[in-house]
Short mmCIF file of C-alpha atoms in Angstrom, two decimals:
data_model
loop_
_atom_site.label_atom_id
_atom_site.label_comp_id
_atom_site.label_asym_id
_atom_site.label_seq_id
_atom_site.Cartn_x
_atom_site.Cartn_y
_atom_site.Cartn_z
CA ILE A 1273 -0.05 0.19 0.12
CA ASN A 1274 1.38 3.38 -1.00
CA PHE A 1275 0.52 6.37 1.43
CA LEU A 1276 2.17 9.67 0.73
CA ASP A 1277 5.84 9.35 0.87
CA ILE A 1278 5.74 5.69 2.36
CA LYS A 1279 5.32 2.23 1.10
CA LEU A 1280 4.08 -0.48 3.08
CA LEU A 1281 4.87 -4.10 2.80
CA ASN A 1282 3.56 -7.26 4.36
CA ASP A 1283 6.99 -9.01 5.80
CA ASN A 1284 5.57 -12.52 6.52
CA GLY A 1285 2.44 -11.07 8.62
CA SER A 1286 5.03 -7.78 9.77
CA ILE A 1287 4.31 -4.36 8.38
CA ILE A 1288 7.33 -2.68 7.26
CA PHE A 1289 8.25 0.33 5.70
CA ASN A 1290 9.97 1.75 2.39
CA LEU A 1291 9.79 4.71 0.56
CA TYR A 1292 7.27 5.36 -2.25
CA LYS A 1293 7.88 8.30 -4.88
CA LYS A 1294 5.30 8.66 -7.17
CA PRO A 1295 5.71 8.54 -10.83
CA THR A 1296 5.79 12.21 -11.36
CA ASP A 1297 8.81 12.46 -9.25
CA SER A 1298 11.06 14.90 -11.08
CA GLY A 1299 13.97 14.19 -9.01
CA ARG A 1300 14.55 17.69 -9.16
CA PHE A 1301 16.83 19.09 -5.83
CA LEU A 1302 18.30 22.52 -4.98
CA ASN A 1303 21.33 22.33 -7.42
CA PHE A 1304 24.98 22.34 -6.06
CA PHE A 1305 25.87 25.56 -7.95
CA SER A 1306 22.52 27.74 -7.22
CA ASN A 1307 23.42 30.89 -4.94
CA HIS A 1308 22.56 29.34 -2.14
CA PRO A 1309 24.28 29.02 1.55
CA THR A 1310 26.25 25.71 1.65
CA ILE A 1311 24.37 25.03 5.04
CA HIS A 1312 21.28 24.53 2.83
CA LYS A 1313 22.93 21.97 0.66
CA LYS A 1314 24.27 19.91 3.62
CA GLY A 1315 20.57 19.34 4.76
CA VAL A 1316 20.33 16.23 6.27
CA GLY A 1317 16.64 15.82 5.30
CA LEU A 1318 16.89 13.36 2.47
CA LEU A 1319 18.72 11.05 4.86
CA ASP A 1320 17.05 11.09 7.92
CA LYS A 1321 14.06 10.21 5.99
CA ILE A 1322 15.77 6.69 4.76
CA LEU A 1323 17.16 6.18 8.05
CA PHE A 1324 14.03 6.94 10.05
CA LEU A 1325 11.23 5.94 7.65
CA SER A 1326 12.69 2.96 5.66
CA HIS A 1327 13.02 -0.75 6.81
CA PRO A 1328 17.26 -1.59 7.04
CA LYS A 1329 16.76 -3.91 4.31
CA PHE A 1330 15.97 -1.38 1.99
CA GLN A 1331 18.39 1.30 3.48
CA HIS A 1332 21.24 0.58 1.64
CA THR A 1333 19.29 0.72 -1.75
CA ASN A 1334 18.13 4.12 -1.04
CA ILE A 1335 21.05 5.84 0.10
CA ASP A 1336 22.64 4.46 -3.42
CA SER A 1337 19.32 5.88 -5.22
CA LEU A 1338 19.89 9.44 -3.44
CA ILE A 1339 23.57 9.73 -3.91
CA ASN A 1340 22.70 9.32 -7.88
CA THR A 1341 19.58 11.86 -7.83
CA LEU A 1342 22.13 14.31 -6.18
CA LEU A 1343 24.86 13.29 -8.18
CA ARG A 1344 22.70 14.65 -11.16
CA ASN A 1345 21.43 17.97 -9.58
CA GLY A 1346 25.47 18.73 -9.69
CA TYR A 1347 26.52 17.23 -5.91
CA PRO A 1348 30.37 16.50 -5.76
CA LEU A 1349 30.58 12.70 -4.62
CA GLN A 1350 33.35 13.70 -1.95
CA PHE A 1351 30.88 16.21 -0.85
CA LEU A 1352 28.02 13.76 -0.82
CA PHE A 1353 29.90 11.19 1.08
CA LYS A 1354 31.32 13.34 3.98
CA THR A 1355 27.84 14.78 4.42
CA ILE A 1356 26.24 11.36 4.93
CA ASN A 1357 29.20 10.02 6.91
CA ASN A 1358 28.96 12.89 9.42
CA ARG A 1359 25.07 12.59 9.58
CA ILE A 1360 25.47 8.87 10.55
CA LYS A 1361 28.17 9.29 12.62
CA THR A 1362 26.17 11.44 14.76
CA LEU A 1363 23.35 9.05 14.84
CA SER A 1364 25.57 6.57 15.69
CA ARG A 1365 26.21 8.38 18.83
CA LYS A 1366 22.89 8.48 20.10
CA LYS A 1367 21.86 5.45 22.16
CA ASN A 1368 19.82 3.88 18.91
CA PHE A 1369 17.57 5.92 16.21
CA ASP A 1370 14.37 5.25 18.54
CA THR A 1371 15.55 7.39 21.16
CA ILE A 1372 16.55 10.50 18.73
CA ASN A 1373 12.88 11.90 18.90
CA GLU A 1374 12.62 11.85 22.31
CA HIS A 1375 16.20 13.47 22.29
CA ASN A 1376 15.43 16.48 20.14
CA LEU A 1377 11.88 16.80 22.44
CA ASN A 1378 14.00 17.26 25.61
CA SER A 1379 16.52 19.35 23.96
CA ASN A 1380 13.61 21.97 22.45
CA MET A 1381 12.05 21.61 26.04
CA THR A 1382 15.53 22.79 27.89
CA THR A 1383 16.29 25.47 25.34
CA SER A 1384 12.96 26.66 25.02
CA THR A 1385 13.24 29.57 27.64
CA GLU A 1386 16.56 30.76 26.38
CA LYS A 1387 15.51 33.72 23.96
CA LYS A 1388 17.31 33.76 20.36
CA LYS A 1389 17.76 36.51 18.66
CA PHE A 1390 17.17 35.78 14.73
CA PHE A 1391 18.69 37.95 11.83
CA THR A 1392 17.51 37.78 8.38
CA ILE A 1393 19.56 38.87 5.53
CA PRO A 1394 20.15 38.23 1.85
CA TYR A 1395 22.53 35.94 0.72
CA LEU A 1396 25.60 36.61 -1.10
CA LYS A 1397 28.29 34.20 -1.38
CA GLY A 1398 31.32 35.29 0.60
CA MET A 1399 29.80 38.10 2.33
CA SER A 1400 27.14 36.96 4.31
CA GLU A 1401 29.40 34.19 5.54
CA LYS A 1402 31.79 36.58 7.21
CA PHE A 1403 28.76 39.01 8.72
CA ASN A 1404 27.78 35.35 10.19
CA ILE A 1405 31.33 35.32 12.09
CA ALA A 1406 31.06 38.88 12.92
CA LEU A 1407 27.12 38.16 14.52
CA ASN A 1408 28.49 35.07 16.30
CA LYS A 1409 29.89 37.21 19.17
CA PHE A 1410 26.50 38.82 19.63
CA GLN A 1411 24.73 35.41 19.84
CA PHE A 1412 22.33 36.07 16.51
CA GLU A 1413 20.71 33.59 15.18
CA LEU A 1414 21.42 34.22 11.43
CA VAL A 1415 19.28 33.23 8.56
CA TYR A 1416 19.67 33.53 4.91
CA LYS A 1417 17.07 34.59 2.34
CA PRO A 1418 17.61 34.02 -1.14
CA MET A 1419 17.83 37.31 -3.46
CA ASN A 1420 15.85 36.34 -6.33
CA ASN A 1421 13.52 33.67 -6.88
CA LEU A 1422 10.72 32.65 -9.83
CA ASN A 1423 8.33 33.78 -7.84
CA ARG A 1424 9.06 37.67 -8.14
CA PHE A 1425 9.28 37.39 -11.83
CA ILE A 1426 6.57 34.99 -12.78
CA LYS A 1427 3.07 34.80 -11.42
CA THR A 1428 0.88 32.22 -11.99
CA GLY A 1429 -2.16 32.81 -9.69
CA LYS A 1430 -5.64 33.76 -11.12
CA ASP A 1431 -6.60 37.33 -11.91
CA LYS A 1432 -8.09 39.38 -8.73
CA ILE A 1433 -11.80 39.51 -8.94
CA LYS A 1434 -13.14 42.92 -8.72
CA LYS A 1435 -15.01 43.51 -5.16
CA LYS A 1436 -18.28 44.32 -6.87
CA GLU A 1437 -17.69 41.25 -9.20
CA LEU A 1438 -17.89 39.12 -6.22
CA SER A 1439 -20.75 36.79 -4.66
CA ASN A 1440 -21.71 35.10 -1.37
CA VAL A 1441 -20.55 38.28 0.60
CA VAL A 1442 -21.13 40.34 3.56
CA TYR A 1443 -20.77 43.82 2.96
CA GLN A 1444 -21.24 47.37 4.58
CA ILE A 1445 -22.26 50.59 3.63
CA ASN A 1446 -21.41 53.52 5.33
CA CYS A 1447 -22.93 56.89 6.05
CA LYS A 1448 -20.33 59.84 5.00
CA ASP A 1449 -21.84 62.34 7.73
CA CYS A 1450 -21.94 60.22 11.24
CA ASP A 1451 -21.28 56.32 12.19
CA TYR A 1452 -24.46 55.09 10.93
CA SER A 1453 -23.90 51.68 8.58
CA TYR A 1454 -25.79 49.25 6.83
CA VAL A 1455 -24.71 45.56 7.17
CA GLY A 1456 -26.07 43.24 4.30
CA GLN A 1457 -25.53 39.87 2.89
CA THR A 1458 -26.28 38.36 -0.59
CA LYS A 1459 -25.64 35.51 -2.64
CA ARG A 1460 -25.32 37.51 -5.73
CA LYS A 1461 -22.93 39.83 -7.10
CA LEU A 1462 -22.30 42.32 -5.02
CA LYS A 1463 -22.54 44.97 -7.62
CA THR A 1464 -26.13 43.91 -8.37
CA ARG A 1465 -27.18 44.60 -4.89
CA LEU A 1466 -25.70 47.54 -5.13
CA LYS A 1467 -27.57 48.64 -7.73
CA GLU A 1468 -30.48 47.71 -6.17
CA HIS A 1469 -29.83 50.01 -2.98
CA ILE A 1470 -28.94 52.87 -5.50
CA ASN A 1471 -32.92 52.40 -7.22
CA ASP A 1472 -34.02 52.46 -3.61
CA LEU A 1473 -33.22 55.88 -3.04
CA LYS A 1474 -35.66 56.98 -5.90
CA LYS A 1475 -38.53 55.12 -4.85
CA PRO A 1476 -41.97 56.73 -3.27
CA VAL A 1477 -41.79 57.51 0.36
CA ASN A 1478 -43.93 54.56 1.23
CA SER A 1479 -41.48 52.24 0.04
CA LEU A 1480 -38.18 53.50 1.15
CA SER A 1481 -35.42 50.97 2.54
CA VAL A 1482 -33.67 51.68 5.71
CA ILE A 1483 -30.87 53.33 4.50
CA SER A 1484 -33.07 55.56 2.02
CA ASN A 1485 -34.87 56.50 5.44
CA HIS A 1486 -31.82 57.46 6.96
CA ARG A 1487 -30.97 59.67 4.38
CA ILE A 1488 -34.15 61.52 4.48
CA ASP A 1489 -34.44 61.72 8.24
CA THR A 1490 -30.70 63.31 8.54
CA ASP A 1491 -30.16 64.52 5.38
CA HIS A 1492 -27.15 62.68 5.46
CA ALA A 1493 -24.77 61.45 2.41
CA ILE A 1494 -24.60 57.63 1.86
CA ASP A 1495 -21.18 56.56 1.12
#
């Protein structure tokens, strides 16, 4: 059974897990030569996913697959080996993998009372690293953000609908001369309902709306 990124398998009556990739998986990750800090490229999320979510019998194959995928994204083999080995050594220093989550929870509870100072800057290769060193003595946690991304140049969202074209809305009509306001609700387009309010102002006195009555009684202007 495939569920999200996990494949559930029946192993002689026991359920074991392996990673699952959708047919649409592109294998594209942050390119090694992109203008991002090295700490982002050393992210261990993909490796941790293998170690924590897949059965040991699948881990060797999954790590090989991960290395091949990252090689296609420009990562040097030596960089990958070093990062993977360092992460595995870090995990091996724990009692076992099952206690890592508990350890992280306890660590978070211990440090939650300490106020961290965060400072966000655009990432400029070479300059940002020097700035990070300078801020260390002030106990700042430096967070990098990319200067340019496709979202700034490519807008894929739908065209914004004008307010008067909206339907199923709650609207408010204010008086220009006092704090009086009328709140209404309509399932039709807002412009249709507003047009009805405007027409109400032209009706005979005996069929005036609440808004029209207020205008006549106070001689105020309606917004």
